Amino acid sequence: MNYSTSEEDYIKAIYRLQENQSTVGTNELAAELKTKPASITDMLKKLKAKKLLHYQPYRGFRLNEEGTKVALTIIRRHRLWEYFLSEKLKFGWNEVHDIAEELEHVGSHTLIERLDKYLGFPRFDPHGDPIPDPAGKLQVVDQIKLTELPLDVKAKVSGVTDQSANMLELLKHRHIAIGTSIVVKKKFDFDQSVEIKTDRNSPFTISEQAAKNIYVQYEPRS
Amino acid sequence: MNYSTSEEDYIKAIYRLQENQSTVGTNELAAELKTKPASITDMLKKLKAKKLLHYQPYRGFRLNEEGTKVALTIIRRHRLWEYFLSEKLKFGWNEVHDIAEELEHVGSHTLIERLDKYLGFPRFDPHGDPIPDPAGKLQVVDQIKLTELPLDVKAKVSGVTDQSANMLELLKHRHIAIGTSIVVKKKFDFDQSVEIKTDRNSPFTISEQAAKNIYVQYEPRS
DNA sequence: TTATATTTTTAGACAAAGCTAAAAATTAAT
DNA sequence: ATTAATTTTTAGCTTTGTCTAAAAATATAA
């Protein structure tokens, strides 16, 4: 089945919201999509007719199996494009989102599969979020915060959550990027810092605060 | 200024048609866009209001300077994506058009400039059509048909116009692709064939008919 | 538990883009 | 130079996605 850009945006937003709550409300979704509640009700009727969600008027709604699969397909496209923009076109982690927001609606299945292959089947986007597989399944995340990594265990940087100028500056200065090999050498509890070492630096120290925003994974990227 | 997907499609189609004729007609454009004449009239009013074309009811129309610039910007996006799909994602020359038709409407200026850089500033798309420059100017084409290439002058394959299965088979078999170095050794007028040599083959002969569909350029790609 | 506040839905309108059928303008042809 | 044929435009309707204002349902609270 093929969905309009609008429908895709709704599906994606509902998916995002229902990750936390069990059921999503009209006002809430309206806020998320920066639109008005009346518009939500209209679209819900259409999506229900297309059997993508459970919905009883006044009772809230939730994506069903099919709707979830569609959502994950869109998220897959989004994150693969983010990875492309960041890795190949050298956009900053903070610039990729808006452009990917447009590219994700280009529907060709072959396009996405070839892109995936071209990129080397990445498993995480530049923000560290996992990329759903072609079947629309979200892989169990095997990435952890740098602060949770046991000492002297080699891992690879898979993403960061804090994209502030400071953080980006720090990462740039230390030559930390996605894929960088990294090891935690010591943890200094007394001043909340950790000593780390990458394959491009001699050991250095960063704040635990910063380290918490760096995600790493054990295995090499497949 | 920003234009809708529909507006962009109209502008591109008008540009295509007015390359031959001096002025374009409603029926003609309707056929090109597989839509109805009444829809054309509606859109023409909008495009005229946006000062993209000259248009007198019943008198035909033609893009003005601004409209032409917009058309070339869209064509630039289209052809850069075609190049990307063909060179990087290994799509066949015949598969790229439809996907590029969607990607071309993604508006980000930075995206296109970075893509251009990433691709190495290509000057021709996989069909051999020139890629307009960032200012929306079409470079004078310095490519010629293989049959027009003087003997023993080295050139590079820049595209083909015939994408029939036969032609693709021939090119594949002879290892002729975009960028392949090629020289014409002899022209056999008596049976309408030419002997050519590439950097990957000993000399061989193909029909003049086939050679006419192969475009080459003198200088190396910039 | 009845009144009040909040949330959600309905009703009716609007803009974009398209269509059909009918009217108007232009072109061609006797 | 009229008539006939063709092209183009207008008028009015449809769909998608949005909005505002009003009505209905649900939740909260004294």
Short mmCIF file of C-alpha atoms (C1' of nucleotides) in Angstrom, two decimals:
data_model
loop_
_atom_site.label_atom_id
_atom_site.label_comp_id
_atom_site.label_asym_id
_atom_site.label_seq_id
_atom_site.Cartn_x
_atom_site.Cartn_y
_atom_site.Cartn_z
CA MET A 1 0.00 0.00 0.00
CA ASN A 2 1.09 3.57 -0.65
CA TYR A 3 0.53 6.51 1.66
CA SER A 4 0.55 10.28 1.19
CA THR A 5 3.18 12.48 2.78
CA SER A 6 0.57 13.66 5.25
CA GLU A 7 -0.53 10.19 6.19
CA GLU A 8 3.08 9.15 6.68
CA ASP A 9 3.69 12.11 8.98
CA TYR A 10 0.69 11.16 11.10
CA ILE A 11 1.72 7.53 11.33
CA LYS A 12 5.24 8.44 12.34
CA ALA A 13 4.05 10.89 14.99
CA ILE A 14 1.61 8.41 16.50
CA TYR A 15 4.38 5.83 16.65
CA ARG A 16 6.64 8.29 18.42
CA LEU A 17 4.01 9.16 21.02
CA GLN A 18 2.78 5.68 21.76
CA GLU A 19 6.27 4.52 22.68
CA ASN A 20 5.72 6.07 26.09
CA GLN A 21 1.99 6.07 26.73
CA SER A 22 -0.29 3.14 26.01
CA THR A 23 -2.84 5.20 24.10
CA VAL A 24 -2.56 8.51 22.29
CA GLY A 25 -5.00 11.45 22.48
CA THR A 26 -6.21 13.89 19.87
CA ASN A 27 -4.89 17.07 21.50
CA GLU A 28 -1.54 15.50 22.08
CA LEU A 29 -1.09 14.46 18.49
CA ALA A 30 -2.29 17.87 17.32
CA ALA A 31 0.46 19.49 19.38
CA GLU A 32 3.05 17.05 18.05
CA LEU A 33 2.10 17.75 14.44
CA LYS A 34 1.54 21.47 14.99
CA THR A 35 -1.96 21.19 13.64
CA LYS A 36 -5.48 21.45 15.10
CA PRO A 37 -7.47 18.69 16.87
CA ALA A 38 -10.19 18.79 14.22
CA SER A 39 -7.64 17.85 11.56
CA ILE A 40 -6.51 14.93 13.66
CA THR A 41 -10.01 13.52 13.93
CA ASP A 42 -10.40 13.71 10.16
CA MET A 43 -7.16 11.90 9.46
CA LEU A 44 -7.84 9.27 12.12
CA LYS A 45 -10.98 8.27 10.25
CA LYS A 46 -8.95 7.78 7.10
CA LEU A 47 -6.22 5.80 8.81
CA LYS A 48 -8.81 3.66 10.56
CA ALA A 49 -10.50 2.99 7.23
CA LYS A 50 -7.10 1.88 5.93
CA LYS A 51 -6.82 -0.47 8.92
CA LEU A 52 -3.66 1.04 10.33
CA LEU A 53 -4.89 1.72 13.85
CA HIS A 54 -7.39 0.98 16.59
CA TYR A 55 -9.63 3.95 17.19
CA GLN A 56 -12.87 4.48 19.09
CA PRO A 57 -14.17 8.08 19.05
CA TYR A 58 -13.33 9.87 22.33
CA ARG A 59 -11.40 6.81 23.44
CA GLY A 60 -7.94 7.46 22.05
CA PHE A 61 -6.04 5.43 19.48
CA ARG A 62 -2.99 3.26 18.86
CA LEU A 63 -1.28 1.82 15.79
CA ASN A 64 -2.04 -1.82 15.08
CA GLU A 65 0.48 -4.32 13.75
CA GLU A 66 0.23 -3.08 10.18
CA GLY A 67 0.43 0.58 11.23
CA THR A 68 3.52 -0.13 13.28
CA LYS A 69 5.16 -1.81 10.33
CA VAL A 70 4.43 1.20 8.14
CA ALA A 71 5.83 3.52 10.81
CA LEU A 72 9.03 1.54 11.04
CA THR A 73 9.43 1.55 7.28
CA ILE A 74 9.25 5.34 7.28
CA ILE A 75 11.65 5.56 10.21
CA ARG A 76 14.01 3.23 8.36
CA ARG A 77 14.01 5.54 5.34
CA HIS A 78 14.51 8.58 7.55
CA ARG A 79 17.45 7.15 9.42
CA LEU A 80 19.18 5.73 6.37
CA TRP A 81 19.01 9.14 4.73
CA GLU A 82 20.34 10.76 7.90
CA TYR A 83 23.23 8.36 7.84
CA PHE A 84 23.90 9.17 4.19
CA LEU A 85 23.76 12.90 4.75
CA SER A 86 26.09 12.68 7.69
CA GLU A 87 28.58 10.09 6.49
CA LYS A 88 28.73 10.83 2.79
CA LEU A 89 27.70 14.45 2.37
CA LYS A 90 29.38 15.54 5.59
CA PHE A 91 26.42 17.32 7.09
CA GLY A 92 26.54 17.93 10.83
CA TRP A 93 24.48 15.65 13.07
CA ASN A 94 22.26 18.61 13.79
CA GLU A 95 21.56 19.46 10.14
CA VAL A 96 20.43 16.10 8.86
CA HIS A 97 17.00 15.82 10.42
CA ASP A 98 15.08 18.38 8.38
CA ILE A 99 16.41 17.19 5.04
CA ALA A 100 15.77 13.54 5.91
CA GLU A 101 12.24 14.60 6.79
CA GLU A 102 11.72 15.31 3.10
CA LEU A 103 13.69 12.45 1.64
CA GLU A 104 11.90 9.87 3.78
CA HIS A 105 8.75 10.28 1.71
CA VAL A 106 10.36 9.11 -1.52
CA GLY A 107 8.76 5.73 -1.77
CA SER A 108 10.85 3.45 -4.02
CA HIS A 109 11.64 0.23 -2.19
CA THR A 110 14.63 -0.57 -4.41
CA LEU A 111 16.06 2.86 -3.74
CA ILE A 112 16.14 2.28 -0.01
CA GLU A 113 17.56 -1.22 -0.28
CA ARG A 114 20.33 -0.06 -2.60
CA LEU A 115 21.07 2.90 -0.38
CA ASP A 116 21.28 0.56 2.61
CA LYS A 117 23.76 -1.63 0.76
CA TYR A 118 25.77 1.36 -0.45
CA LEU A 119 26.07 2.61 3.11
CA GLY A 120 27.26 -0.77 4.31
CA PHE A 121 24.07 -1.76 6.16
CA PRO A 122 24.49 0.66 9.06
CA ARG A 123 22.59 -0.22 12.21
CA PHE A 124 22.40 3.21 13.84
CA ASP A 125 21.76 6.69 12.53
CA PRO A 126 24.02 9.64 13.40
CA HIS A 127 22.00 10.33 16.55
CA GLY A 128 22.58 6.77 17.73
CA ASP A 129 19.02 5.65 17.01
CA PRO A 130 18.68 2.13 15.60
CA ILE A 131 17.72 1.68 11.95
CA PRO A 132 14.80 -0.77 11.51
CA ASP A 133 15.50 -3.69 9.18
CA PRO A 134 13.89 -4.08 5.72
CA ALA A 135 11.08 -6.18 7.13
CA GLY A 136 10.07 -3.28 9.35
CA LYS A 137 11.39 -4.73 12.58
CA LEU A 138 13.30 -2.74 15.14
CA GLN A 139 16.40 -4.62 16.18
CA VAL A 140 17.02 -4.96 19.87
CA VAL A 141 19.49 -2.24 20.68
CA ASP A 142 22.85 -3.51 21.77
CA GLN A 143 24.29 -0.07 22.31
CA ILE A 144 24.97 1.49 25.69
CA LYS A 145 26.08 4.78 27.15
CA LEU A 146 29.83 5.25 27.28
CA THR A 147 29.54 5.56 31.05
CA GLU A 148 28.09 2.05 31.21
CA LEU A 149 30.92 0.49 29.25
CA PRO A 150 33.14 -1.75 31.39
CA LEU A 151 36.77 -0.66 31.70
CA ASP A 152 39.19 -1.64 28.95
CA VAL A 153 36.53 -3.06 26.70
CA LYS A 154 36.84 -1.92 23.12
CA ALA A 155 33.67 -0.47 21.58
CA LYS A 156 32.65 1.71 18.69
CA VAL A 157 30.96 5.08 18.91
CA SER A 158 27.47 4.69 17.48
CA GLY A 159 25.95 8.10 18.22
CA VAL A 160 25.44 11.02 20.56
CA THR A 161 22.30 12.50 22.04
CA ASP A 162 23.59 15.96 22.90
CA GLN A 163 24.13 18.09 19.82
CA SER A 164 24.99 21.35 21.52
CA ALA A 165 27.78 23.45 20.05
CA ASN A 166 29.97 22.59 23.02
CA MET A 167 29.51 18.89 22.59
CA LEU A 168 30.15 19.00 18.87
CA GLU A 169 33.27 21.05 19.53
CA LEU A 170 34.49 18.52 22.04
CA LEU A 171 33.91 15.62 19.68
CA LYS A 172 35.59 17.41 16.84
CA HIS A 173 38.56 18.35 18.94
CA ARG A 174 39.03 14.78 20.16
CA HIS A 175 38.38 13.31 16.71
CA ILE A 176 35.46 11.32 17.97
CA ALA A 177 33.01 10.37 15.22
CA ILE A 178 30.66 7.52 14.47
CA GLY A 179 32.67 4.36 14.16
CA THR A 180 35.60 5.61 16.21
CA SER A 181 37.10 2.85 18.34
CA ILE A 182 36.95 3.78 21.99
CA VAL A 183 37.95 2.32 25.36
CA VAL A 184 37.28 3.57 28.91
CA LYS A 185 40.52 3.39 30.92
CA LYS A 186 39.51 4.80 34.30
CA LYS A 187 36.53 6.28 36.07
CA PHE A 188 37.17 9.11 38.49
CA ASP A 189 34.20 9.17 40.79
CA PHE A 190 35.59 11.97 42.94
CA ASP A 191 35.27 14.57 40.19
CA GLN A 192 32.78 12.83 37.88
CA SER A 193 35.08 12.29 34.95
CA VAL A 194 36.30 9.38 32.87
CA GLU A 195 39.55 8.74 31.13
CA ILE A 196 39.14 7.36 27.64
CA LYS A 197 41.30 6.40 24.74
CA THR A 198 40.47 6.26 21.04
CA ASP A 199 42.45 4.87 18.13
CA ARG A 200 43.44 8.38 17.16
CA ASN A 201 44.48 9.86 20.52
CA SER A 202 46.54 9.22 23.54
CA PRO A 203 44.34 8.87 26.64
CA PHE A 204 42.43 11.95 27.77
CA THR A 205 39.73 12.86 30.22
CA ILE A 206 36.16 14.09 29.69
CA SER A 207 33.32 14.78 32.05
CA GLU A 208 30.95 12.01 32.97
CA GLN A 209 28.21 14.36 31.86
CA ALA A 210 29.59 14.41 28.32
CA ALA A 211 30.30 10.68 28.33
CA LYS A 212 26.68 9.96 29.15
CA ASN A 213 25.69 11.40 25.80
CA ILE A 214 28.00 9.19 23.81
CA TYR A 215 26.58 5.84 22.76
CA VAL A 216 28.74 2.88 21.87
CA GLN A 217 28.19 -0.70 20.78
CA TYR A 218 30.24 -3.80 21.39
CA GLU A 219 30.33 -5.63 18.09
CA PRO A 220 31.76 -4.21 14.92
CA ARG A 221 29.19 -2.77 12.53
CA SER A 222 27.85 -5.55 10.32
CA MET B 1 10.80 31.42 -3.99
CA ASN B 2 9.46 27.92 -3.33
CA TYR B 3 7.24 25.95 -5.68
CA SER B 4 4.91 22.98 -5.24
CA THR B 5 5.68 19.63 -6.81
CA SER B 6 2.93 20.28 -9.31
CA GLU B 7 4.21 23.71 -10.24
CA GLU B 8 7.69 22.31 -10.69
CA ASP B 9 6.39 19.60 -12.98
CA TYR B 10 4.62 22.17 -15.15
CA ILE B 11 7.67 24.42 -15.34
CA LYS B 12 9.90 21.53 -16.32
CA ALA B 13 7.48 20.33 -18.99
CA ILE B 14 7.10 23.79 -20.50
CA TYR B 15 10.86 24.13 -20.63
CA ARG B 16 11.16 20.80 -22.40
CA LEU B 17 8.57 21.73 -25.01
CA GLN B 18 9.73 25.25 -25.73
CA GLU B 19 13.20 24.00 -26.62
CA ASN B 20 11.85 23.12 -30.05
CA GLN B 21 8.91 25.39 -30.72
CA SER B 22 8.89 29.11 -30.02
CA THR B 23 5.61 29.05 -28.14
CA VAL B 24 3.77 26.27 -26.36
CA GLY B 25 0.05 25.43 -26.57
CA THR B 26 -2.43 24.24 -23.99
CA ASN B 27 -3.30 20.91 -25.62
CA GLU B 28 0.31 20.11 -26.17
CA LEU B 29 1.27 20.65 -22.56
CA ALA B 30 -1.78 18.69 -21.43
CA ALA B 31 -0.56 15.73 -23.47
CA GLU B 32 2.96 16.06 -22.10
CA LEU B 33 1.74 16.08 -18.51
CA LYS B 34 -0.97 13.48 -19.10
CA THR B 35 -3.59 15.84 -17.77
CA LYS B 36 -6.52 17.77 -19.25
CA PRO B 37 -6.40 21.17 -21.04
CA ALA B 38 -8.64 22.78 -18.42
CA SER B 39 -6.10 21.97 -15.72
CA ILE B 40 -3.38 23.59 -17.79
CA THR B 41 -5.27 26.85 -18.07
CA ASP B 42 -5.73 26.93 -14.29
CA MET B 43 -2.07 26.39 -13.57
CA LEU B 44 -0.98 28.88 -16.22
CA LYS B 45 -2.84 31.59 -14.36
CA LYS B 46 -0.97 30.73 -11.20
CA LEU B 47 2.41 30.63 -12.87
CA LYS B 48 1.70 33.90 -14.63
CA ALA B 49 0.74 35.48 -11.30
CA LYS B 50 4.09 34.29 -9.98
CA LYS B 51 5.78 35.95 -12.96
CA LEU B 52 7.37 32.83 -14.34
CA LEU B 53 6.02 33.04 -17.88
CA HIS B 54 4.52 35.16 -20.62
CA TYR B 55 0.93 34.18 -21.27
CA GLN B 56 -1.92 35.76 -23.21
CA PRO B 57 -5.16 33.72 -23.17
CA TYR B 58 -5.58 31.81 -26.45
CA ARG B 59 -2.16 33.04 -27.53
CA GLY B 60 0.17 30.40 -26.11
CA PHE B 61 2.91 30.82 -23.52
CA ARG B 62 6.62 30.65 -22.88
CA LEU B 63 8.82 30.76 -19.78
CA ASN B 64 10.46 34.11 -19.09
CA GLU B 65 13.97 34.54 -17.69
CA GLU B 66 12.98 33.71 -14.14
CA GLY B 67 10.90 30.71 -15.21
CA THR B 68 13.79 29.37 -17.23
CA LYS B 69 16.10 29.69 -14.27
CA VAL B 70 13.66 27.78 -12.09
CA ALA B 71 13.35 25.07 -14.76
CA LEU B 72 17.11 24.66 -14.95
CA THR B 73 17.37 24.42 -11.18
CA ILE B 74 14.91 21.54 -11.22
CA ILE B 75 16.69 19.89 -14.12
CA ARG B 76 19.97 20.27 -12.25
CA ARG B 77 18.52 18.48 -9.23
CA HIS B 78 17.06 15.77 -11.43
CA ARG B 79 20.27 15.07 -13.29
CA LEU B 80 22.49 15.11 -10.21
CA TRP B 81 20.25 12.52 -8.59
CA GLU B 82 20.31 10.45 -11.76
CA TYR B 83 24.07 10.55 -11.67
CA PHE B 84 24.07 9.53 -8.02
CA LEU B 85 21.66 6.66 -8.59
CA SER B 86 23.66 5.38 -11.52
CA GLU B 87 27.21 5.89 -10.29
CA LYS B 88 26.83 5.21 -6.58
CA LEU B 89 23.79 3.01 -6.18
CA LYS B 90 24.47 1.11 -9.42
CA PHE B 91 21.04 1.55 -10.92
CA GLY B 92 20.79 0.98 -14.67
CA TRP B 93 20.54 4.00 -16.95
CA ASN B 94 16.97 3.04 -17.63
CA GLU B 95 15.91 2.81 -13.99
CA VAL B 96 17.10 6.17 -12.71
CA HIS B 97 14.59 8.50 -14.31
CA ASP B 98 11.49 7.69 -12.28
CA ILE B 99 13.25 7.81 -8.94
CA ALA B 100 14.98 11.07 -9.80
CA GLU B 101 11.56 12.42 -10.72
CA GLU B 102 10.69 12.19 -7.02
CA LEU B 103 14.00 13.21 -5.54
CA GLU B 104 14.19 16.34 -7.70
CA HIS B 105 11.43 17.96 -5.65
CA VAL B 106 13.39 17.90 -2.40
CA GLY B 107 14.22 21.55 -2.14
CA SER B 108 17.25 22.07 0.11
CA HIS B 109 19.86 24.13 -1.69
CA THR B 110 22.69 22.92 0.55
CA LEU B 111 21.72 19.33 -0.12
CA ILE B 112 22.17 19.74 -3.85
CA GLU B 113 25.45 21.60 -3.57
CA ARG B 114 26.90 19.00 -1.22
CA LEU B 115 25.66 16.22 -3.44
CA ASP B 116 27.30 17.92 -6.42
CA LYS B 117 30.58 18.12 -4.55
CA TYR B 118 30.31 14.54 -3.34
CA LEU B 119 29.79 13.35 -6.90
CA GLY B 120 32.82 15.28 -8.09
CA PHE B 121 30.95 18.02 -9.96
CA PRO B 122 29.81 15.83 -12.85
CA ARG B 123 28.87 17.66 -16.04
CA PHE B 124 26.62 15.08 -17.66
CA ASP B 125 23.96 12.75 -16.35
CA PRO B 126 23.91 9.02 -17.21
CA HIS B 127 21.93 9.71 -20.39
CA GLY B 128 24.57 12.14 -21.56
CA ASP B 129 22.48 15.23 -20.86
CA PRO B 130 24.36 18.22 -19.45
CA ILE B 131 23.86 19.18 -15.80
CA PRO B 132 23.08 22.92 -15.38
CA ASP B 133 25.40 24.80 -13.04
CA PRO B 134 24.35 26.10 -9.58
CA ALA B 135 23.43 29.50 -11.02
CA GLY B 136 20.88 27.81 -13.26
CA LYS B 137 22.83 28.12 -16.47
CA LEU B 138 23.12 25.37 -19.02
CA GLN B 139 26.72 24.89 -20.05
CA VAL B 140 27.39 24.73 -23.74
CA VAL B 141 27.58 21.08 -24.54
CA ASP B 142 30.99 19.90 -25.64
CA GLN B 143 29.89 16.34 -26.21
CA ILE B 144 29.32 14.78 -29.59
CA LYS B 145 28.08 11.55 -31.07
CA LEU B 146 30.69 8.84 -31.34
CA THR B 147 30.17 8.87 -35.11
CA GLU B 148 31.22 12.50 -35.21
CA LEU B 149 34.47 11.91 -33.35
CA PRO B 150 37.55 12.30 -35.56
CA LEU B 151 39.69 9.18 -36.03
CA ASP B 152 42.27 8.37 -33.36
CA VAL B 153 41.12 11.11 -31.00
CA LYS B 154 40.74 9.94 -27.45
CA ALA B 155 37.42 10.76 -25.79
CA LYS B 156 35.35 9.63 -22.87
CA VAL B 157 31.92 8.08 -23.04
CA SER B 158 29.48 10.54 -21.50
CA GLY B 159 26.15 8.84 -22.17
CA VAL B 160 23.85 6.93 -24.50
CA THR B 161 20.43 7.78 -25.88
CA ASP B 162 19.24 4.28 -26.76
CA GLN B 163 18.42 2.22 -23.70
CA SER B 164 16.98 -0.81 -25.45
CA ALA B 165 17.88 -4.22 -24.07
CA ASN B 166 20.04 -4.85 -27.12
CA MET B 167 22.01 -1.69 -26.66
CA LEU B 168 22.56 -2.27 -22.97
CA GLU B 169 23.66 -5.80 -23.75
CA LEU B 170 26.15 -4.53 -26.30
CA LEU B 171 27.57 -1.96 -23.91
CA LYS B 172 27.84 -4.47 -21.13
CA HIS B 173 29.50 -7.04 -23.34
CA ARG B 174 32.06 -4.52 -24.58
CA HIS B 175 32.59 -3.04 -21.12
CA ILE B 176 31.52 0.38 -22.26
CA ALA B 177 30.29 2.59 -19.43
CA ILE B 178 30.26 6.27 -18.59
CA GLY B 179 33.83 7.45 -18.33
CA THR B 180 35.26 4.68 -20.51
CA SER B 181 38.09 5.95 -22.68
CA ILE B 182 37.30 5.40 -26.33
CA VAL B 183 38.89 5.98 -29.74
CA VAL B 184 37.51 5.52 -33.24
CA LYS B 185 40.06 3.68 -35.36
CA LYS B 186 38.30 3.28 -38.71
CA LYS B 187 35.00 4.05 -40.35
CA PHE B 188 33.67 1.47 -42.80
CA ASP B 189 31.25 3.35 -45.01
CA PHE B 190 30.51 0.34 -47.21
CA ASP B 191 28.71 -1.53 -44.44
CA GLN B 192 27.91 1.34 -42.07
CA SER B 193 30.13 0.23 -39.23
CA VAL B 194 32.98 1.69 -37.19
CA GLU B 195 35.96 0.11 -35.55
CA ILE B 196 36.60 1.36 -32.04
CA LYS B 197 38.97 0.69 -29.21
CA THR B 198 38.51 1.23 -25.49
CA ASP B 199 40.99 1.00 -22.66
CA ARG B 200 39.60 -2.39 -21.75
CA ASN B 201 39.37 -4.10 -25.13
CA SER B 202 41.30 -4.82 -28.23
CA PRO B 203 39.69 -3.09 -31.23
CA PHE B 204 36.26 -4.27 -32.29
CA THR B 205 33.52 -3.22 -34.65
CA ILE B 206 30.00 -1.97 -33.99
CA SER B 207 27.29 -0.67 -36.28
CA GLU B 208 27.17 3.02 -37.08
CA GLN B 209 23.59 2.86 -35.87
CA ALA B 210 24.72 1.87 -32.40
CA ALA B 211 27.62 4.32 -32.43
CA LYS B 212 25.23 7.19 -33.12
CA ASN B 213 23.65 6.61 -29.73
CA ILE B 214 26.89 6.84 -27.83
CA TYR B 215 27.92 10.32 -26.73
CA VAL B 216 31.48 11.26 -25.92
CA GLN B 217 33.33 14.35 -24.78
CA TYR B 218 36.86 15.50 -25.47
CA GLU B 219 38.13 16.79 -22.17
CA PRO B 220 38.32 14.77 -18.99
CA ARG B 221 35.45 15.30 -16.57
CA SER B 222 36.22 18.26 -14.36
"C1'" DT C 1 -23.91 14.02 42.02
"C1'" DT C 2 -24.59 17.79 39.68
"C1'" DA C 3 -22.06 21.58 37.72
"C1'" DT C 4 -17.87 22.93 35.49
"C1'" DA C 5 -13.96 22.24 32.74
"C1'" DT C 6 -11.65 19.75 29.25
"C1'" DT C 7 -11.34 16.93 25.28
"C1'" DT C 8 -13.06 15.35 21.08
"C1'" DT C 9 -16.03 15.41 17.27
"C1'" DT C 10 -19.10 17.53 13.84
"C1'" DA C 11 -20.45 21.01 10.58
"C1'" DG C 12 -19.28 24.06 7.28
"C1'" DA C 13 -15.51 26.69 4.61
"C1'" DC C 14 -11.33 27.13 2.08
"C1'" DA C 15 -7.15 26.37 -0.96
"C1'" DA C 16 -4.75 23.35 -4.24
"C1'" DA C 17 -5.09 20.49 -8.11
"C1'" DG C 18 -7.70 17.91 -10.93
"C1'" DC C 19 -11.97 16.64 -13.98
"C1'" DT C 20 -16.30 17.13 -17.23
"C1'" DA C 21 -19.23 19.62 -20.00
"C1'" DA C 22 -20.38 23.78 -22.15
"C1'" DA C 23 -19.13 28.33 -24.00
"C1'" DA C 24 -15.98 31.36 -26.42
"C1'" DA C 25 -12.13 32.38 -29.41
"C1'" DT C 26 -9.24 31.24 -33.06
"C1'" DT C 27 -8.02 28.89 -37.29
"C1'" DA C 28 -9.09 26.48 -41.51
"C1'" DA C 29 -11.80 25.58 -45.46
"C1'" DT C 30 -15.07 25.89 -48.78
"C1'" DA D 1 -16.61 35.68 -45.89
"C1'" DT D 2 -19.31 32.65 -43.63
"C1'" DT D 3 -19.33 28.09 -41.94
"C1'" DA D 4 -17.00 24.30 -39.83
"C1'" DA D 5 -13.37 22.42 -37.04
"C1'" DT D 6 -10.18 23.02 -33.49
"C1'" DT D 7 -8.29 25.01 -29.47
"C1'" DT D 8 -8.75 27.28 -25.22
"C1'" DT D 9 -11.21 28.97 -21.45
"C1'" DT D 10 -14.94 29.15 -18.06
"C1'" DA D 11 -18.16 27.21 -14.79
"C1'" DG D 12 -19.04 24.09 -11.55
"C1'" DC D 13 -17.89 19.74 -9.01
"C1'" DT D 14 -14.46 16.43 -6.53
"C1'" DT D 15 -10.76 15.10 -3.34
"C1'" DT D 16 -7.19 15.93 0.11
"C1'" DG D 17 -5.88 18.26 3.94
"C1'" DT D 18 -6.53 22.10 6.60
"C1'" DC D 19 -9.15 25.58 9.65
"C1'" DT D 20 -12.85 27.87 12.91
"C1'" DA D 21 -16.75 27.71 15.61
"C1'" DA D 22 -20.17 25.11 17.75
"C1'" DA D 23 -21.93 20.81 19.71
"C1'" DA D 24 -21.32 16.53 22.18
"C1'" DA D 25 -18.94 13.46 25.18
"C1'" DT D 26 -15.97 12.66 28.95
"C1'" DA D 27 -13.53 13.89 33.11
"C1'" DT D 28 -13.10 16.67 37.42
"C1'" DA D 29 -14.41 18.67 41.40
"C1'" DA D 30 -17.04 20.87 44.87
#
